[in-house]
CSV table of C-alpha atoms and ligand atoms in Angstrom, one decimal:
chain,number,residue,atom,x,y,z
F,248,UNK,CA,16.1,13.0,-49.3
F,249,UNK,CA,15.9,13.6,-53.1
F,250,UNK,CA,14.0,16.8,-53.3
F,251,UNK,CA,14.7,19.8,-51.0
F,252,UNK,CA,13.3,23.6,-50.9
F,253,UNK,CA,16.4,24.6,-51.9
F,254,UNK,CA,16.1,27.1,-49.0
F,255,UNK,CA,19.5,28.6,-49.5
F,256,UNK,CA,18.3,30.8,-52.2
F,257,UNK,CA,15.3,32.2,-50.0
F,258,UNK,CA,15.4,35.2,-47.7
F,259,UNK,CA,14.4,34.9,-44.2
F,260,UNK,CA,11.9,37.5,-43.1
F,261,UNK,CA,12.2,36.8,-39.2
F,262,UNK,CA,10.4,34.4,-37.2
F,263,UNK,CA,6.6,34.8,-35.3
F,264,UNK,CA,5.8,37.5,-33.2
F,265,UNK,CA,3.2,35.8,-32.3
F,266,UNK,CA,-0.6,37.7,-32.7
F,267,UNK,CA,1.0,40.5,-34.0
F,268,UNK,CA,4.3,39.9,-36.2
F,269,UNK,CA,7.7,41.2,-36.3
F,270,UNK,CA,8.8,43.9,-34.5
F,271,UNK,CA,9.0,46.5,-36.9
F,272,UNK,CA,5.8,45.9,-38.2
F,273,UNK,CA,4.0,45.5,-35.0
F,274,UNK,CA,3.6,49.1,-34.9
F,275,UNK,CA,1.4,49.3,-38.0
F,276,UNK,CA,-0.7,46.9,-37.2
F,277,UNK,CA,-1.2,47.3,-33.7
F,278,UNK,CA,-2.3,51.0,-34.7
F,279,UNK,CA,-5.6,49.8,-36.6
F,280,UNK,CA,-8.6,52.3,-35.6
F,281,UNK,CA,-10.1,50.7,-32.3
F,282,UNK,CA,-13.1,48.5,-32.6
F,283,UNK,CA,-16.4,48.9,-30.2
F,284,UNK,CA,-14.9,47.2,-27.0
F,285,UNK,CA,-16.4,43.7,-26.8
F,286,UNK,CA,-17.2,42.1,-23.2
F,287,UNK,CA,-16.0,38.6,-24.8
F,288,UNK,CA,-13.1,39.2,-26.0
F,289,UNK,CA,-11.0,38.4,-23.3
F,290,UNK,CA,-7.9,38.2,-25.2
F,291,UNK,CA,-7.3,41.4,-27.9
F,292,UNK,CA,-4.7,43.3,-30.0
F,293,UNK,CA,-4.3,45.5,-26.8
F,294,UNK,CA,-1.8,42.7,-25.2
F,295,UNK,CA,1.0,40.9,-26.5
F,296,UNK,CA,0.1,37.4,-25.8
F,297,UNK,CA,0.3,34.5,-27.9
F,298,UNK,CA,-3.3,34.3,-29.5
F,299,UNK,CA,-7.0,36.2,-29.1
F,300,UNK,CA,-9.3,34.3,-26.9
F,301,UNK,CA,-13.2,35.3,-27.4
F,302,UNK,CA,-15.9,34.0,-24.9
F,303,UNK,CA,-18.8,32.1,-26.4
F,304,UNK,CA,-20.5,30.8,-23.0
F,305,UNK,CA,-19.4,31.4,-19.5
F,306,UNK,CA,-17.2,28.0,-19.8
F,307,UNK,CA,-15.7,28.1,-22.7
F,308,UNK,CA,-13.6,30.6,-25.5
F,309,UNK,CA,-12.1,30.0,-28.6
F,310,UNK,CA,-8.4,30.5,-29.0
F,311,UNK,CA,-7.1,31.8,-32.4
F,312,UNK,CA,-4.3,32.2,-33.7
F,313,UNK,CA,-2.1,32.0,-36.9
F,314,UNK,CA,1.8,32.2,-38.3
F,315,UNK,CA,3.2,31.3,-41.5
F,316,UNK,CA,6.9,31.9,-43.2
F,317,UNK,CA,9.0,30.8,-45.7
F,318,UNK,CA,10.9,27.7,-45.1
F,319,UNK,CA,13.6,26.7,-42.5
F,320,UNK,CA,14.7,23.6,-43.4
F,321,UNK,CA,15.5,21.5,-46.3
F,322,UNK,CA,13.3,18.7,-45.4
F,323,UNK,CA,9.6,19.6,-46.6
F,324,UNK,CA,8.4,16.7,-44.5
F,325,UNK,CA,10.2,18.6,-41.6
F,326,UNK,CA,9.5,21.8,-43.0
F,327,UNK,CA,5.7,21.1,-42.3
F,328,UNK,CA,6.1,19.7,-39.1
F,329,UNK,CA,7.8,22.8,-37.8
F,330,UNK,CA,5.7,25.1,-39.0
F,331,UNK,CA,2.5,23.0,-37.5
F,332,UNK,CA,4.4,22.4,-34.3
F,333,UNK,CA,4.6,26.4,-34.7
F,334,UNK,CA,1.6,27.5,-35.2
F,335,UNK,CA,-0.3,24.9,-32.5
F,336,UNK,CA,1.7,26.5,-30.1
F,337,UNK,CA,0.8,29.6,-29.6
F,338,UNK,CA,-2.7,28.3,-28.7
F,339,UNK,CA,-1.0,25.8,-25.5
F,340,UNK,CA,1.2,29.0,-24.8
F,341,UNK,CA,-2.7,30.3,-23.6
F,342,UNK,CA,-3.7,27.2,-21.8
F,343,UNK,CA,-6.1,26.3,-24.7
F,344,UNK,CA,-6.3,22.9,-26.2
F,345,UNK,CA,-6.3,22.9,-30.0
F,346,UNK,CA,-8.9,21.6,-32.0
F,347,UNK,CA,-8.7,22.5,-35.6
F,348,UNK,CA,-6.4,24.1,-38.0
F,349,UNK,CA,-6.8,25.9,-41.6
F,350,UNK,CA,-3.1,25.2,-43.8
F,351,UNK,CA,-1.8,28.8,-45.6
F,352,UNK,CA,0.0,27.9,-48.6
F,353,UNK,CA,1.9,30.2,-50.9
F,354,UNK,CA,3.7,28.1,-53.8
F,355,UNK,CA,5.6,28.3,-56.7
F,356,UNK,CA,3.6,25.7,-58.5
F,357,UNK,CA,4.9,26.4,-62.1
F,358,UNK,CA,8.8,26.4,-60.9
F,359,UNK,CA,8.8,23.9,-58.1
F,360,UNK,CA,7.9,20.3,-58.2
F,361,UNK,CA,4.6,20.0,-56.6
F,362,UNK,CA,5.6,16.7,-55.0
F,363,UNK,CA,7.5,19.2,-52.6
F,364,UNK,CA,4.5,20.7,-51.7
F,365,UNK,CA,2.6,17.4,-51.2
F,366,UNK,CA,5.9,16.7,-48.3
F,367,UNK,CA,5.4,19.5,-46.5
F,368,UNK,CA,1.1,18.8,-46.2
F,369,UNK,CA,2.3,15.8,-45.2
F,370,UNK,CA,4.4,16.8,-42.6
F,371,UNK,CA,2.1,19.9,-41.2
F,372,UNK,CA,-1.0,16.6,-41.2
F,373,UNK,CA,1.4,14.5,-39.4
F,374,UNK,CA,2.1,16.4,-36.6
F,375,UNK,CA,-1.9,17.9,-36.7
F,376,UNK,CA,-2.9,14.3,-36.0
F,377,UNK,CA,-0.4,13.7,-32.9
F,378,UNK,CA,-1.5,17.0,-31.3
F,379,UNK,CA,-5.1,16.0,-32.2
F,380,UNK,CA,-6.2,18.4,-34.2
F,381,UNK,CA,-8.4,18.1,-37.5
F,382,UNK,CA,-7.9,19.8,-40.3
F,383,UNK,CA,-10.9,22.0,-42.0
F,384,UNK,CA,-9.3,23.4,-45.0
F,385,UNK,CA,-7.2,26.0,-45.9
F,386,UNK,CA,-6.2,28.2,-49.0
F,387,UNK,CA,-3.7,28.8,-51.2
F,388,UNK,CA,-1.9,31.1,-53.7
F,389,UNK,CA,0.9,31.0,-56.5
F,390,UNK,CA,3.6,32.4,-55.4
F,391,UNK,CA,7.3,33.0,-56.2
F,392,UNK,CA,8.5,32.2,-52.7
F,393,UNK,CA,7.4,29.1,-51.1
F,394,UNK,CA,5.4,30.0,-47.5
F,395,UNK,CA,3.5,27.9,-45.2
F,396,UNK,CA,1.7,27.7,-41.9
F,397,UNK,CA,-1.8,27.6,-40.4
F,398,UNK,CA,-4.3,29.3,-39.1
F,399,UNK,CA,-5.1,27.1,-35.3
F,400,UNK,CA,-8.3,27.4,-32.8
F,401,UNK,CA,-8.8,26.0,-29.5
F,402,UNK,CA,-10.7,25.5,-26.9
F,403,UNK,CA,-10.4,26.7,-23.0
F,404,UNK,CA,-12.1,27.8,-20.2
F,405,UNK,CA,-12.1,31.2,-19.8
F,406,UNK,CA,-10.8,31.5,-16.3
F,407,UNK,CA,-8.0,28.9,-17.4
F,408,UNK,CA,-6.7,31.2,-19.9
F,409,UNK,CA,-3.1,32.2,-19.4
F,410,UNK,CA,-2.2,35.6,-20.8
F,411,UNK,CA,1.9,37.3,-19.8
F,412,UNK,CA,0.0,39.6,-17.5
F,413,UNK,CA,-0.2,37.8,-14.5
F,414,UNK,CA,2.8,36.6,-13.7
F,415,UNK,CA,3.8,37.4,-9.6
F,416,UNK,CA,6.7,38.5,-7.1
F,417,UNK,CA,8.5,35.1,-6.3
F,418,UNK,CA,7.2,33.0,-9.3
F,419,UNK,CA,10.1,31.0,-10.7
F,420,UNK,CA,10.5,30.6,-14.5
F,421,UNK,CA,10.6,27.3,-16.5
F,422,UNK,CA,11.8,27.2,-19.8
F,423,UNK,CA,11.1,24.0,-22.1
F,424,UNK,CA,13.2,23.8,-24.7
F,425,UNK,CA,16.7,25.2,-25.1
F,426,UNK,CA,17.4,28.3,-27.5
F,427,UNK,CA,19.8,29.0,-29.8
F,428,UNK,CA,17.6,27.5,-33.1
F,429,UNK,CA,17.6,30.9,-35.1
F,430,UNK,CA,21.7,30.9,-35.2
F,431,UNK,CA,21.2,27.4,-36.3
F,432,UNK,CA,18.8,27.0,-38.5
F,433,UNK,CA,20.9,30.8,-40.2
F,434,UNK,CA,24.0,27.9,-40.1
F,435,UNK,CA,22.3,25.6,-41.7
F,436,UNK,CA,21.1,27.8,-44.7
F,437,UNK,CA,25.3,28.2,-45.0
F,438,UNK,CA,26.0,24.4,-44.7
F,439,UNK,CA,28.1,24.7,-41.8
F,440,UNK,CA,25.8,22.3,-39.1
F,441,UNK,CA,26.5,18.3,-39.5
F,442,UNK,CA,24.0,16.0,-40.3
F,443,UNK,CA,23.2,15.3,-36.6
F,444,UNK,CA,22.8,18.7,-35.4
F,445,UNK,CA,20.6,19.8,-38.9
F,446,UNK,CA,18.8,16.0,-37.2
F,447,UNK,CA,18.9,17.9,-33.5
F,448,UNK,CA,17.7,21.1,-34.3
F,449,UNK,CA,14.8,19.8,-36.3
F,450,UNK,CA,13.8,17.6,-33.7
F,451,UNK,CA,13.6,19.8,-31.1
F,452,UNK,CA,11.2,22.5,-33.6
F,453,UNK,CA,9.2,19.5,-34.5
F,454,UNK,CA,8.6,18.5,-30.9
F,455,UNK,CA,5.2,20.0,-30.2
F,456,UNK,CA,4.7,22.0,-26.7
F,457,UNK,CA,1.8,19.5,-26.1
F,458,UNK,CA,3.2,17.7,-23.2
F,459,UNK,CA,4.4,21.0,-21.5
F,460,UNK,CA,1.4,22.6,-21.9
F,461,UNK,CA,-1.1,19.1,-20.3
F,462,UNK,CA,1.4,19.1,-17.8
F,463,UNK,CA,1.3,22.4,-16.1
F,464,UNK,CA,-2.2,23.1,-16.1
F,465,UNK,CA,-2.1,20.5,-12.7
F,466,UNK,CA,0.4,23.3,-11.0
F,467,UNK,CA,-0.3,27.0,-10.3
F,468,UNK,CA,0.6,29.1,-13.6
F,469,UNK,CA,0.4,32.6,-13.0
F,470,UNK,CA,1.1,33.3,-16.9
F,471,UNK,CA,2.9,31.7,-19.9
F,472,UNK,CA,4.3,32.0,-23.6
F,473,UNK,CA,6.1,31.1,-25.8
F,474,UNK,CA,9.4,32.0,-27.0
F,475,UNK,CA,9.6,32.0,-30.7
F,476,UNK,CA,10.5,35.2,-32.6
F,477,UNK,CA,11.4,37.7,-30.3
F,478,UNK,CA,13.7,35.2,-28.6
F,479,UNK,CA,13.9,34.6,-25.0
F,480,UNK,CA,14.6,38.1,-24.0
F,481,UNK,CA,11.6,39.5,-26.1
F,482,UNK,CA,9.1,36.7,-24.6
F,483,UNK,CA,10.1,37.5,-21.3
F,484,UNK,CA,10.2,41.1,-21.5
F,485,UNK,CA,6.2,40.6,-22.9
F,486,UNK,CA,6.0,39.2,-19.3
F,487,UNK,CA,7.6,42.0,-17.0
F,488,UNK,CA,5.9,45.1,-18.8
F,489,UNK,CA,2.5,42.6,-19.5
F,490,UNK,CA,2.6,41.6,-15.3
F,491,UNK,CA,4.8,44.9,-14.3
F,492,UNK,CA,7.2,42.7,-12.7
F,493,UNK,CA,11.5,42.6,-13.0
F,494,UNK,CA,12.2,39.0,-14.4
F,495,UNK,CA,15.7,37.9,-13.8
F,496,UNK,CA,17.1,35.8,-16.0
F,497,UNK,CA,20.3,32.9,-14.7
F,498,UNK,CA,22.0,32.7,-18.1
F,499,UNK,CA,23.8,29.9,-16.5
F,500,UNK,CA,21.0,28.1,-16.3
F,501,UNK,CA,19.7,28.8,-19.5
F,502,UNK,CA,20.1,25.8,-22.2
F,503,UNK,CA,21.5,26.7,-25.6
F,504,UNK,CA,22.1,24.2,-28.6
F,505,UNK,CA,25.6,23.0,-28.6
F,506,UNK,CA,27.9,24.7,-30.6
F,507,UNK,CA,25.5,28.2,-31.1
F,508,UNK,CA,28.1,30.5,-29.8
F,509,UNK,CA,31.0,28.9,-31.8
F,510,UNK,CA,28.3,29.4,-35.0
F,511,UNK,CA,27.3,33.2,-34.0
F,512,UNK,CA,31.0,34.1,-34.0
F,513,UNK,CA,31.5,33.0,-37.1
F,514,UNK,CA,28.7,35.3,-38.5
F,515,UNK,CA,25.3,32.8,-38.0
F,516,UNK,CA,23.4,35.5,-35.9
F,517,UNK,CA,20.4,36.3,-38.0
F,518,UNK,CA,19.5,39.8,-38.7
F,519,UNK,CA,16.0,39.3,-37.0
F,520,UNK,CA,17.9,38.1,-33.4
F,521,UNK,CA,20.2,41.6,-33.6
F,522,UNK,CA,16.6,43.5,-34.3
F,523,UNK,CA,15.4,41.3,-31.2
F,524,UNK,CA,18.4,42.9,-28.8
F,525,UNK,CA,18.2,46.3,-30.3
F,526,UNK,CA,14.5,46.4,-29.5
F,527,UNK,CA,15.1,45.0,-26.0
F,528,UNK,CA,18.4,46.6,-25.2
F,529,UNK,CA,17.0,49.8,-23.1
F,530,UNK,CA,15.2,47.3,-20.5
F,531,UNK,CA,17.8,44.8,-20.1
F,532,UNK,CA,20.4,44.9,-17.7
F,533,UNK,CA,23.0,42.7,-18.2
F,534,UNK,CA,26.2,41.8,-16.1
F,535,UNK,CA,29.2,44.1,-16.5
F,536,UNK,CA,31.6,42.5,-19.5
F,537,UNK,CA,28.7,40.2,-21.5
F,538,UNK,CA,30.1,39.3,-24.7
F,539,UNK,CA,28.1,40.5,-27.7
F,540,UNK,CA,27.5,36.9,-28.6
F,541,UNK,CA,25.8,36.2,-25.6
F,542,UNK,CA,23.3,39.2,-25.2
F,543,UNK,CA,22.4,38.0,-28.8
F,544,UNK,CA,22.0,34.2,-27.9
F,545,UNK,CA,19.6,35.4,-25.2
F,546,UNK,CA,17.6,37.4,-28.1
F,547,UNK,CA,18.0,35.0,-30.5
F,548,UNK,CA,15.3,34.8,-32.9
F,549,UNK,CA,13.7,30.8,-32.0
F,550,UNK,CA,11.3,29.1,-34.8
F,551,UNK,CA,8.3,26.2,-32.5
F,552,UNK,CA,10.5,27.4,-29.2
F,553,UNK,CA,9.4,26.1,-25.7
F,554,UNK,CA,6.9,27.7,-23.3
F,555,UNK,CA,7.9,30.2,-20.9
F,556,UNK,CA,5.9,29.3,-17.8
F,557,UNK,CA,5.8,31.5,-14.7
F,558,UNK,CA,4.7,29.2,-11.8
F,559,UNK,CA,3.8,29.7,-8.2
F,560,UNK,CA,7.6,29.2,-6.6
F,561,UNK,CA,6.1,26.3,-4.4
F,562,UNK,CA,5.3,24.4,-7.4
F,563,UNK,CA,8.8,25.0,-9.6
F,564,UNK,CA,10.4,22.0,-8.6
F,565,UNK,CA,7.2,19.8,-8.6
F,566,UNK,CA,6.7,20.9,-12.2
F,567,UNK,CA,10.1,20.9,-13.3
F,568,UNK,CA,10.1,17.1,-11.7
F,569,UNK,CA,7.6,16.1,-13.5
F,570,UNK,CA,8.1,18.1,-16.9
F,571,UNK,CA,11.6,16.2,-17.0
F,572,UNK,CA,10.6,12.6,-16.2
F,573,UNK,CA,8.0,13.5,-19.5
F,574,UNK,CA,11.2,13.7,-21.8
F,575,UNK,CA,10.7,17.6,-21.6
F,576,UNK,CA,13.8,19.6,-21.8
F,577,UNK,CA,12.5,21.9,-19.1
F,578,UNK,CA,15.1,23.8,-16.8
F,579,UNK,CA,14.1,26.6,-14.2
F,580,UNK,CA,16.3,29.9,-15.6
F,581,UNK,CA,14.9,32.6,-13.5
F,582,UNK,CA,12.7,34.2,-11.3
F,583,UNK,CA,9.7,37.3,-11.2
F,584,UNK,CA,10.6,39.8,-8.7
F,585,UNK,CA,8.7,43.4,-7.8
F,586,UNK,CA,11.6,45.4,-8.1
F,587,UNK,CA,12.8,47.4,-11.7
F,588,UNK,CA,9.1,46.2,-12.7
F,589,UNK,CA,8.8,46.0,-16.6
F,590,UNK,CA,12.5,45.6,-16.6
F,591,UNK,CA,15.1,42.0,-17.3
F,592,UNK,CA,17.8,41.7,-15.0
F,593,UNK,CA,20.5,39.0,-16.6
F,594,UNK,CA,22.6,37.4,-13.7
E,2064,CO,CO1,3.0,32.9,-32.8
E,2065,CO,CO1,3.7,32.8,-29.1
């Protein structure tokens, strides 16, 4: 490419805590004054889940959501993708089908070439049109830092929404993507990835959690998420205090990007994943001896990650089965049990 965001001069302010934000701002804004309970909205601030869901008929709810940041890539065409792939997400993490999107653009229009801007519209419209979603419009502000994402509805039934407070004794866990993309993506900012994992990396943020998300609404979800900026150990603990269950996590079985541990010992572990395990660290047990690096690869902060799917146990390997022979890079990495409920335990 000819033009790039030149992202290595731009701070990273932590990826998408989904509804809410970051962790240490999810106290101020959960803390608004409460609003007159509302029989429709199904889906509030009072959870962490993914999105809001507010029932308009007895059938069907709207599903809202929205997440923006500065960029994490070079490519703007990428750039947009990711942050589409992103945003959409959070609305199959809730069983909801999206139907239209609103782009949030911050830009330094007088500094940076607006061509650059036009990629990344590109990209985000791109990936809009493969998950079927239309565009309604969207706003934008000058800005010295370049930021970019969407504002996303959907559609779903209400008693087909999946929220991270029903997940049950004995469910098994899939996971459809594998983590490790905040320690790259921090490598990448310090040019130490090669060409095909900056290509590997991309791909797998650009690849939308569409398929996952058609696929398991034929199996017995008991709840869902996904794992973006709280990493995998934040996402999951939203499930064991959401559900008051113990998760327990197989970090054998859970994928991580090639090379991630080899990156985070050479200082690629992003502020926002050590925030993640610092947050977490009190309801985590982990085995006896776990290297740092790998209680922060489980915490590491993930940009468009896969779902987190809690499934009836006699469906795992039906789902699993079939989320694989989609071209999903799904694994089963743990299990719900009713034992240290609200608690992780890392095997
Ligand atoms: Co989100
Ligand atoms: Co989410």
């Amino acid at each position: 490419m000819t033009t790039n965001i030149q992202l290595t001069s731009l701070s990273s302010k932590g990826g998408c805590g989904c509804k809410i934000g970051p962790a240490d701002l999810e106290n101020v804004l959960r803390s608004l004054p409460q609003a007159t309970p509302n029989p429709n909205l199904l889906v509030g601030l009072d959870t962490s889940d993914d999105a809001g869901v507010y029932k308009l008929t007895d059938d069907l709810a709207l599903v809202q959501t929205v997440d923006f940041f500065t960029p994490i890539v070079n490519d703007p065409y990428a750039f947009g993708q990711v942050a589409a792939a992103n945003a959409i997400s959070d609305v199959y993490a809730m069983g909801g089908t999206p139907i239209t999107a609103l782009n949030i653009v911050a830009y330094p229009i007088s500094t940076l070439d607006e061509s650059i801007l036009a990629e990344i519209l590109r990209g985000a419209g791109d990936k809009l049109e493969e998950a079927g979603v239309s565009l309604v419009g969207g706003h934008s502000i000058d800005d010295q830092e370049p930021k970019f994402g969407l504002a996303v509805t959907g559609t779903v039934n209400p008693e087909n929404v999946l929220t991270n407070t029903s997940a049950k004794p004995g469910d098994k866990l899939i996971l459809t993507k594998p983590i490790g993309v905040g320690i790259m993506t921090s490598s990448l900012k310090k040019d130490m990835l090669t060409d095909e994992e900056i290509d590997r990396v991309t791909d797998l943020m650009t690849t939308l959690n569409k398929t996952a998300a058609e696929t398991m609404k034929d199996y017995r979800i008991h709840a869902s998420t996904d794992v973006t900026g709280f990493g995998l150990l934040g996402h999951a603990s939203e499930i064991a205090a959401g559900s008051n269950v113990e998760v327990r996590i197989d970090s054998e079985s859970v994928p991580v990007l090639p090379r991630v541990k080899e990156l985070a010992a050479a200082g690629s572990v992003p502020g926002g994943t050590k925030n993640n395990y610092d947050h977490i660290r009190d309801i985590v047990t982990f085995p006896a001896n776990t290297d740092q690096l790998d209680k922060w690869i489980l915490c590491d902060a993930v940009t468009s990650g896969g779902l987190l799917i809690a499934v009836d146990s006699n469906d795992a390997d039906a789902l699993l089965a079939e989320l694989q022979q989609k071209g999903t890079e799904a694994s089963i990495i743990g299990s719900v049990t009713d034992g240290n409920n609200g608690h992780i335990t890392v095997e």
